[in-house]
Short mmCIF file of C-alpha atoms and ligand atoms in Angstrom, two decimals:
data_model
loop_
_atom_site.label_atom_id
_atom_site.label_comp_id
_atom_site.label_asym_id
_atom_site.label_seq_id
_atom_site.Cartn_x
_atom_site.Cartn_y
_atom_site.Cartn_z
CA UNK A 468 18.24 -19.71 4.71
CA UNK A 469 16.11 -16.72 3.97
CA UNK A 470 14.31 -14.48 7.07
CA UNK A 471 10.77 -16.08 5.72
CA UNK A 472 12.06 -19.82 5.68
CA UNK A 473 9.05 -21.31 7.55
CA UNK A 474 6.59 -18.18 7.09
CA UNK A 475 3.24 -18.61 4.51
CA UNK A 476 1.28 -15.62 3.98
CA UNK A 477 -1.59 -14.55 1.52
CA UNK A 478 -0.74 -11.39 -1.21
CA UNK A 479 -3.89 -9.23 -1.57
CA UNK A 480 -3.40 -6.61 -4.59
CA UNK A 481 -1.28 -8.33 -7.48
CA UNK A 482 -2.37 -6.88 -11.00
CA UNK A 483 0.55 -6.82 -13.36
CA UNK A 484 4.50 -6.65 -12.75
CA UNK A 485 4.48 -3.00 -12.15
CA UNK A 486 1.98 -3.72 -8.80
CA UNK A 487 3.76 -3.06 -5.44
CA UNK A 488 1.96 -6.29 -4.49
CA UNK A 489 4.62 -8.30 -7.08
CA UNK A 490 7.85 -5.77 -5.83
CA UNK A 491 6.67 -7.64 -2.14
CA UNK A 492 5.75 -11.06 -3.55
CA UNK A 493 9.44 -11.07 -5.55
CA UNK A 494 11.10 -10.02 -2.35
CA UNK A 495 9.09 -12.60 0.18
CA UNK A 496 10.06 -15.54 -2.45
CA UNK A 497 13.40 -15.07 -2.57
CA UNK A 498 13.85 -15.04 1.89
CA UNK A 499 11.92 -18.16 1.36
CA UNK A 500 8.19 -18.11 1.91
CA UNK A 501 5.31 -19.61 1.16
CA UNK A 502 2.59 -17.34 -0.73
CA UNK A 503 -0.70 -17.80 -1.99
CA UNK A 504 -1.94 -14.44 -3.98
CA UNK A 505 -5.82 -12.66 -5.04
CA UNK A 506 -7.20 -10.89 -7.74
CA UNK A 507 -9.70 -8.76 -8.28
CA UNK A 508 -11.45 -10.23 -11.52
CA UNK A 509 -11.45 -11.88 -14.39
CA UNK A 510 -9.60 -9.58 -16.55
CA UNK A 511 -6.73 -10.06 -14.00
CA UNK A 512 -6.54 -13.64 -14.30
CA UNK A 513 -4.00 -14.41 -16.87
CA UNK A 514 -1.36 -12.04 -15.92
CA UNK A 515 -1.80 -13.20 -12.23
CA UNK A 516 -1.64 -16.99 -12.96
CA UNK A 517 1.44 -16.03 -15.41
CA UNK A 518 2.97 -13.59 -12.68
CA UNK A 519 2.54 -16.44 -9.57
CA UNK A 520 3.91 -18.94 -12.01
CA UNK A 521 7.19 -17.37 -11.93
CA UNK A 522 7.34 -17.39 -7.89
CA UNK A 523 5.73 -21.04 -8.17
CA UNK A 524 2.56 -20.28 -6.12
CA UNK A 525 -0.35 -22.26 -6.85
CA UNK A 526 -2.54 -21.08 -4.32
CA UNK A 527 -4.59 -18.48 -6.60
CA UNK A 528 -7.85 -17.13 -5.38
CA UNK A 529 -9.81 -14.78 -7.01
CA UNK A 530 -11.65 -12.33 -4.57
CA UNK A 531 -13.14 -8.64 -4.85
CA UNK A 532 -13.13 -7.05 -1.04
CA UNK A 533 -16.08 -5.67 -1.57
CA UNK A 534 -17.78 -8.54 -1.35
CA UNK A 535 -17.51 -10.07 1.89
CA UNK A 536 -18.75 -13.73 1.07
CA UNK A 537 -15.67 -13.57 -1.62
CA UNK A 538 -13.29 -13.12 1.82
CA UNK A 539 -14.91 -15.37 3.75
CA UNK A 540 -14.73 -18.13 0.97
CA UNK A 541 -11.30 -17.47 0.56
CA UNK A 542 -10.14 -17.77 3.54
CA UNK A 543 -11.80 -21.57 3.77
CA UNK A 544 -10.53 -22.50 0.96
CA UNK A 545 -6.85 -21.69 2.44
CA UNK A 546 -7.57 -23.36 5.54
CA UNK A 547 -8.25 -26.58 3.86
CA UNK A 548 -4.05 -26.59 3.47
CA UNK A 549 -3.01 -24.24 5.71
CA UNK A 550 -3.63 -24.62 9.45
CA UNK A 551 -1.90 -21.27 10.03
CA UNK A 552 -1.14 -18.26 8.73
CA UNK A 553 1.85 -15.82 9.26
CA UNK A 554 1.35 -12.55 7.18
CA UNK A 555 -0.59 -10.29 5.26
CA UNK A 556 -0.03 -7.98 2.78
CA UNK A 557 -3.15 -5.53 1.73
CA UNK A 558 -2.12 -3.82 -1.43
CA UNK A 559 -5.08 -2.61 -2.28
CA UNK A 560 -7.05 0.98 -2.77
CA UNK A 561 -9.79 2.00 -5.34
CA UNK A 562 -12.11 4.98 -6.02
CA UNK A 563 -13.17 6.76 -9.65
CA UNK A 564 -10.41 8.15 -11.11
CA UNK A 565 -12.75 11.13 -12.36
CA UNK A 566 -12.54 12.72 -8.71
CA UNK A 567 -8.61 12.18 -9.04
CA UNK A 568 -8.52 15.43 -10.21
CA UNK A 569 -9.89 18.74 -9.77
CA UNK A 570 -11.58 20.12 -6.56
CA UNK A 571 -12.09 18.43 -3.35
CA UNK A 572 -15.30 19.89 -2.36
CA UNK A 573 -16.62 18.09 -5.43
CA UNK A 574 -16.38 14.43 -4.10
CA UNK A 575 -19.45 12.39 -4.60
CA UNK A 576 -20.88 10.82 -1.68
CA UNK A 577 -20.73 7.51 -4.02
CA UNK A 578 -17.84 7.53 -4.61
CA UNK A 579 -16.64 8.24 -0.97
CA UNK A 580 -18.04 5.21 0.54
CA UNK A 581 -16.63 3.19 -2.12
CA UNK A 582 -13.43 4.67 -1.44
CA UNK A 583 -13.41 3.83 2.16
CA UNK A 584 -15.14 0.25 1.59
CA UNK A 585 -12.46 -1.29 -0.73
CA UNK A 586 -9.33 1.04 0.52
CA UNK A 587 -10.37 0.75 4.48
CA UNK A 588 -12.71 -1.21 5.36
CA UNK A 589 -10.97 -4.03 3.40
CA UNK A 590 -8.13 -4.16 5.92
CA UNK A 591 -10.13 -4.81 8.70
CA UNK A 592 -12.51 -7.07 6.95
CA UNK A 593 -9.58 -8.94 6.12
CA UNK A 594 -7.90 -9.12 9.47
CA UNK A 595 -11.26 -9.89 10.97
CA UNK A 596 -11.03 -13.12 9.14
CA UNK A 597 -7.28 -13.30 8.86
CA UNK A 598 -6.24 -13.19 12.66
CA UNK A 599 -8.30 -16.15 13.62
CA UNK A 600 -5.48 -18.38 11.49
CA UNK A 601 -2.58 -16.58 13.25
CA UNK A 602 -2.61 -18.77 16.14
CA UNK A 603 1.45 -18.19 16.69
CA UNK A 604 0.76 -14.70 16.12
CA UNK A 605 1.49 -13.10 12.87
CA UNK A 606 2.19 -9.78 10.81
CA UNK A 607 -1.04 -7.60 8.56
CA UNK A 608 0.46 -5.28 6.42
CA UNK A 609 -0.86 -2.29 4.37
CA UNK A 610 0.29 0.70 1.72
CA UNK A 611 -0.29 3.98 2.21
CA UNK A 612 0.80 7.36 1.04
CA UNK A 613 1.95 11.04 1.94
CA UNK A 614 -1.14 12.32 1.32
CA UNK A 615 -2.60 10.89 4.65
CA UNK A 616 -0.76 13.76 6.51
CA UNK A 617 -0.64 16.19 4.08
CA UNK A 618 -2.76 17.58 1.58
CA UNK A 619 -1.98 18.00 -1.88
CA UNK A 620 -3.76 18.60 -5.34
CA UNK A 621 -5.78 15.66 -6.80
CA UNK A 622 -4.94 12.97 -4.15
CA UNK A 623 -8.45 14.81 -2.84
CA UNK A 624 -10.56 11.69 -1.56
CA UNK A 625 -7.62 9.04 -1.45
CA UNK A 626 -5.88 11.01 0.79
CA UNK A 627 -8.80 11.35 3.21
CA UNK A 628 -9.20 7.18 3.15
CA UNK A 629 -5.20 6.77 3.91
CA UNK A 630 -5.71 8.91 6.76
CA UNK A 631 -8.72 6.54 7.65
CA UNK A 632 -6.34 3.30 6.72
CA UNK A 633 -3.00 4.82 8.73
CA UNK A 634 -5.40 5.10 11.77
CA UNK A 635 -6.95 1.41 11.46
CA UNK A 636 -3.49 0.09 11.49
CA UNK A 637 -2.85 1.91 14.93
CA UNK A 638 -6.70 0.76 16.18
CA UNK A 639 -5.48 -2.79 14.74
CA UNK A 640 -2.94 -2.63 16.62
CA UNK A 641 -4.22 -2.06 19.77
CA UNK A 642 -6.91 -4.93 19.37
CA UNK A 643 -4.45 -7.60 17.84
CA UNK A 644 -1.44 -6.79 19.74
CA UNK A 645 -2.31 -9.09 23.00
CA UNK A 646 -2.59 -11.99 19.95
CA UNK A 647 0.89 -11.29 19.23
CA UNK A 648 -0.18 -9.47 15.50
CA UNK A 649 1.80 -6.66 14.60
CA UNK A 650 -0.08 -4.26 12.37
CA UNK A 651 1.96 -1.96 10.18
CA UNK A 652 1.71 0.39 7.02
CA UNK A 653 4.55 1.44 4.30
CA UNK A 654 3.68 5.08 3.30
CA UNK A 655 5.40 4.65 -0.25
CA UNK A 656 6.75 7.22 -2.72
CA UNK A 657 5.02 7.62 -5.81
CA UNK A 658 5.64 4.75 -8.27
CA UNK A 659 4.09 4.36 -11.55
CA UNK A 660 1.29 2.17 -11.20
CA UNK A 661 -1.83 1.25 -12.69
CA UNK A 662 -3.69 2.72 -9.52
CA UNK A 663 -1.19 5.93 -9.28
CA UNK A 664 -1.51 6.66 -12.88
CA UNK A 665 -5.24 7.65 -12.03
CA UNK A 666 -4.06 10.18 -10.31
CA UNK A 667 -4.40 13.45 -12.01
CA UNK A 668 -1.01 15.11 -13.10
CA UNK A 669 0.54 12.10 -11.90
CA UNK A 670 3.75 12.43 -13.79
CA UNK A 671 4.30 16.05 -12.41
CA UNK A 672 3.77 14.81 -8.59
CA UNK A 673 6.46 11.93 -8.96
CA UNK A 674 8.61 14.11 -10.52
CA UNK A 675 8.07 16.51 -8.09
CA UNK A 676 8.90 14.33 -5.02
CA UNK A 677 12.18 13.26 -7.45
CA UNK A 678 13.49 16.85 -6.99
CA UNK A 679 12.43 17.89 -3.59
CA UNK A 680 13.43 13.95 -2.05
CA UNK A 681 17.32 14.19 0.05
CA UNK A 682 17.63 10.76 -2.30
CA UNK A 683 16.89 12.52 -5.49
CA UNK A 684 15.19 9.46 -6.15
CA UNK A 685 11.96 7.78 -6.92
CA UNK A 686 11.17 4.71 -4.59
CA UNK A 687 11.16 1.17 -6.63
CA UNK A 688 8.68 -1.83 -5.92
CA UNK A 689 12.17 -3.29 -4.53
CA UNK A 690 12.67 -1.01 -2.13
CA UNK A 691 8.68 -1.47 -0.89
CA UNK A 692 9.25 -4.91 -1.34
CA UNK A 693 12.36 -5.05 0.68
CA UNK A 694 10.89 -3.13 3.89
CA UNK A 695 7.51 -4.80 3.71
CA UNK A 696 9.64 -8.04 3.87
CA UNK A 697 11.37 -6.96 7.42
CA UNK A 698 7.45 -5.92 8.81
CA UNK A 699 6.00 -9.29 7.86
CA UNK A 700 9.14 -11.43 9.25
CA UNK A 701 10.36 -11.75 12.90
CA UNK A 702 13.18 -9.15 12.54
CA UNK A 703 10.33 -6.38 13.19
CA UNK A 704 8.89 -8.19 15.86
CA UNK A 705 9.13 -5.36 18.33
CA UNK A 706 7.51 -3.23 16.05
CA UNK A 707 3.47 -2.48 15.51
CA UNK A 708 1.40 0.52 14.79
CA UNK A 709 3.98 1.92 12.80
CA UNK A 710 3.81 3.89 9.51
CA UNK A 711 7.13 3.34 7.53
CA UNK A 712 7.89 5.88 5.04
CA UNK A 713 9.84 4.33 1.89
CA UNK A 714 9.51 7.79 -0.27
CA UNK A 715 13.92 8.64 -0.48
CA UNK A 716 13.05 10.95 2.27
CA UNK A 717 10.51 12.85 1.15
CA UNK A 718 8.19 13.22 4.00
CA UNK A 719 11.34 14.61 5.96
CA UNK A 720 11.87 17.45 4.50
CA UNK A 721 10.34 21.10 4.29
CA UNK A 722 12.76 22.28 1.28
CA UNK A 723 15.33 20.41 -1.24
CA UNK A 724 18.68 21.02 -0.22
CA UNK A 725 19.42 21.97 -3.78
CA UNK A 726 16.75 25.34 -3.49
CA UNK A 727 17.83 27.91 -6.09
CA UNK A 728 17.70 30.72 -3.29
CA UNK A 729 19.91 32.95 -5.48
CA UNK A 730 17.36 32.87 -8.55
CA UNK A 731 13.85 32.26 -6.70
CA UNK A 732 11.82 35.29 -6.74
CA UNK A 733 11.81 37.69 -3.67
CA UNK A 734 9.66 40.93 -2.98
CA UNK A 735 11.83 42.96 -0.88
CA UNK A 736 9.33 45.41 -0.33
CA UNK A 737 6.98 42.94 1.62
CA UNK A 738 10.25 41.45 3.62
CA UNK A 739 10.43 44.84 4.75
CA UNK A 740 7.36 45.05 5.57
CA UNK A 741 7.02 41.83 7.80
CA UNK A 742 10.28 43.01 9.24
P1 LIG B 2078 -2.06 -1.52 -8.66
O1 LIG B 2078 -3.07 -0.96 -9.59
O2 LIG B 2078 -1.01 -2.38 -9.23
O3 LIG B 2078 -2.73 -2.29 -7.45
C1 LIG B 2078 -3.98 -1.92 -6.90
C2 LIG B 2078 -4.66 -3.23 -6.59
O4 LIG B 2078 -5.89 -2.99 -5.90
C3 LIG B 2078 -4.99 -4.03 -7.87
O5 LIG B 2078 -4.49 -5.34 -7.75
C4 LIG B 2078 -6.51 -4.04 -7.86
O6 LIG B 2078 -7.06 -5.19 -8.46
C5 LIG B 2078 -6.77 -4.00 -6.37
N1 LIG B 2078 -8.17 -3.69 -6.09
C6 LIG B 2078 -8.85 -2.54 -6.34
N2 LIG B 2078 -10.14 -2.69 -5.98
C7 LIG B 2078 -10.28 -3.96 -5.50
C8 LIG B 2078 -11.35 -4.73 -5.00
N3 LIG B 2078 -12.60 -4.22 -4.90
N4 LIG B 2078 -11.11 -6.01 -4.58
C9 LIG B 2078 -9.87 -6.54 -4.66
N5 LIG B 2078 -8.81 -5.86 -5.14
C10 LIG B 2078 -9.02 -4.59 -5.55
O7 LIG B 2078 -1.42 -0.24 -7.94
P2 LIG B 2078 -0.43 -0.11 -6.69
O8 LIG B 2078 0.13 1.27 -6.82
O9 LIG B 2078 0.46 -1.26 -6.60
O10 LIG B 2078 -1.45 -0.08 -5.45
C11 LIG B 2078 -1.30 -0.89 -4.32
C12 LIG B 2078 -1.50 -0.07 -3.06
O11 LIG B 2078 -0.39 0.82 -2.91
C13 LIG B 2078 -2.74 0.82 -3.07
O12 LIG B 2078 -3.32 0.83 -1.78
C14 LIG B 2078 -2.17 2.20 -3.36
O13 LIG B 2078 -3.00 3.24 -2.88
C15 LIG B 2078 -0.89 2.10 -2.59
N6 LIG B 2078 0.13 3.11 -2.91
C16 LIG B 2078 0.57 3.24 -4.19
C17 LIG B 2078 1.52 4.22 -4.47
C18 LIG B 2078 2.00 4.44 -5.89
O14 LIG B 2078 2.53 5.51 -6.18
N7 LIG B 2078 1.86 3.47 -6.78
C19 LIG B 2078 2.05 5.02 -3.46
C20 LIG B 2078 1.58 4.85 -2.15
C21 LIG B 2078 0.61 3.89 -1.90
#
């Protein structure tokens, strides 16, 4: 008996095997639930249909979030087999990978509402149509990263819309909670994804959260896949509103505990100084 015996749920963000939306999907299969999955387009298709093959799922639906008669026709199409629905897990985020790099202040006013549309407004788009087949209540799930709370080079826009997505899960919350759905996001580590690579000097960042991590560690879609399956069963059925780091620690930390203080540079005229 698996903790998702009984539980369906719909998988928004598969691309390929190295998507944290498969790490989840792998994890929810084997505690036993029943998944239907979406793509984005066309080009996705075969590795999707070959991916859910594995996890025998055979409710496929191909929908962009952008396009909000693509949700809505989704969603009827599951509800002519499902009468209910029990999770969701939004795995998705999107904006030009050109303004992945570089300066901030350049961000194109394009590109930021795109941003926000298919990384933000998606979620609640989603639930909007989502929570109305939770009728015994239910679990909506996103992914988010570090860079919501913290600045740092080249995340630039992203990390500006998972500061807008960390703060729709709270104001999803609040609305859905009296429905009994729990909202939660997993602020992940950085894991080599189509989406991450993107990211400018995206090698140097994961490496960097390697060293400076207490795990010395880079997360795996297992480990996402493992916590996102305890927020979308019952066993986190206290919990909503909550952003769950799975990043080996990262976040927790100011310094590595491994800091070469003997070698690091130090100007003791200016300690003197300050003194
Ligand atoms: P990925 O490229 O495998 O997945 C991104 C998914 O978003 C793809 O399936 C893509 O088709 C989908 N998508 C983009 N625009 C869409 C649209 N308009 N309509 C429908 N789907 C759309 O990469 P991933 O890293 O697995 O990304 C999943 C989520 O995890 C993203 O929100 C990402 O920001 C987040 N995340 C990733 C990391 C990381 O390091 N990989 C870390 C923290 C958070």
């Amino acid at each position: 008996m698996g903790i998702m015996n009984c539980k369906r749920g719909l998988i928004l963000g598969l691309a390929n095997e190295y998507s944290l939306a498969w790490g989840v999907a792998q994890a929810l299969h084997r505690e036993g639930a029943e998944l239907a999955v979406s793509f984005q387009g066309e080009r996705q298709r075969d590795r999707v249909l070959d991916l859910a093959g594995r996890l025998e799922i055979s409710k496929i639906f191909e929908c962009d979030v952008s396009n909000y008669d693509a949700i809505d026709q989704m969603f009827n199409e599951i509800e002519k087999d499902w009468d209910s629905i029990d999770f969701i897990l939004h795995a998705i985020g999107y904006s030009d990978r050109n303004e992945l790099r570089g300066r901030f202040i350049h961000t194109s006013l394009n590109n930021f509402l795109t941003t926000m549309n298919v990384s933000v407004f998606s979620l609640t788009a989603i639930a909007s149509r989502a929570h109305r087949m939770m009728k015994r209540g239910g679990s909506l799930l996103t992914i988010s990263y570090f860079g919501a709370e913290k600045a740092l080079p080249n995340y630039n826009i992203m990390g500006v819309a998972k500061a807008a997505l960390e703060a729709t899960v709270r104001y999803l919350a609040l609305d859905l909670g009296p429905e009994g759905i729990r909202v939660n996001a997993i602020s992940a580590g950085p894991i080599k994804t189509v989406a991450a690579t993107g990211i400018g000097d995206f090698r140097q960042i994961m490496q960097y959260c390697k060293n400076a991590s207490p795990l010395r560690r880079n997360v795996s879609i297992d480990d996402v896949g493992n916590v996102a399956t305890y927020l979308l069963s019952h066993w986190s059925d206290g919990v909503t509103g909550e952003i769950h780091h799975v990043d080996a620690g990262f976040h927790a930390v100011a310094m590595p505990s491994d800091f070469d203080f003997d070698n690091a540079p130090f100007d003791e005229d200016s300690y003197n100084e300050n003194a």
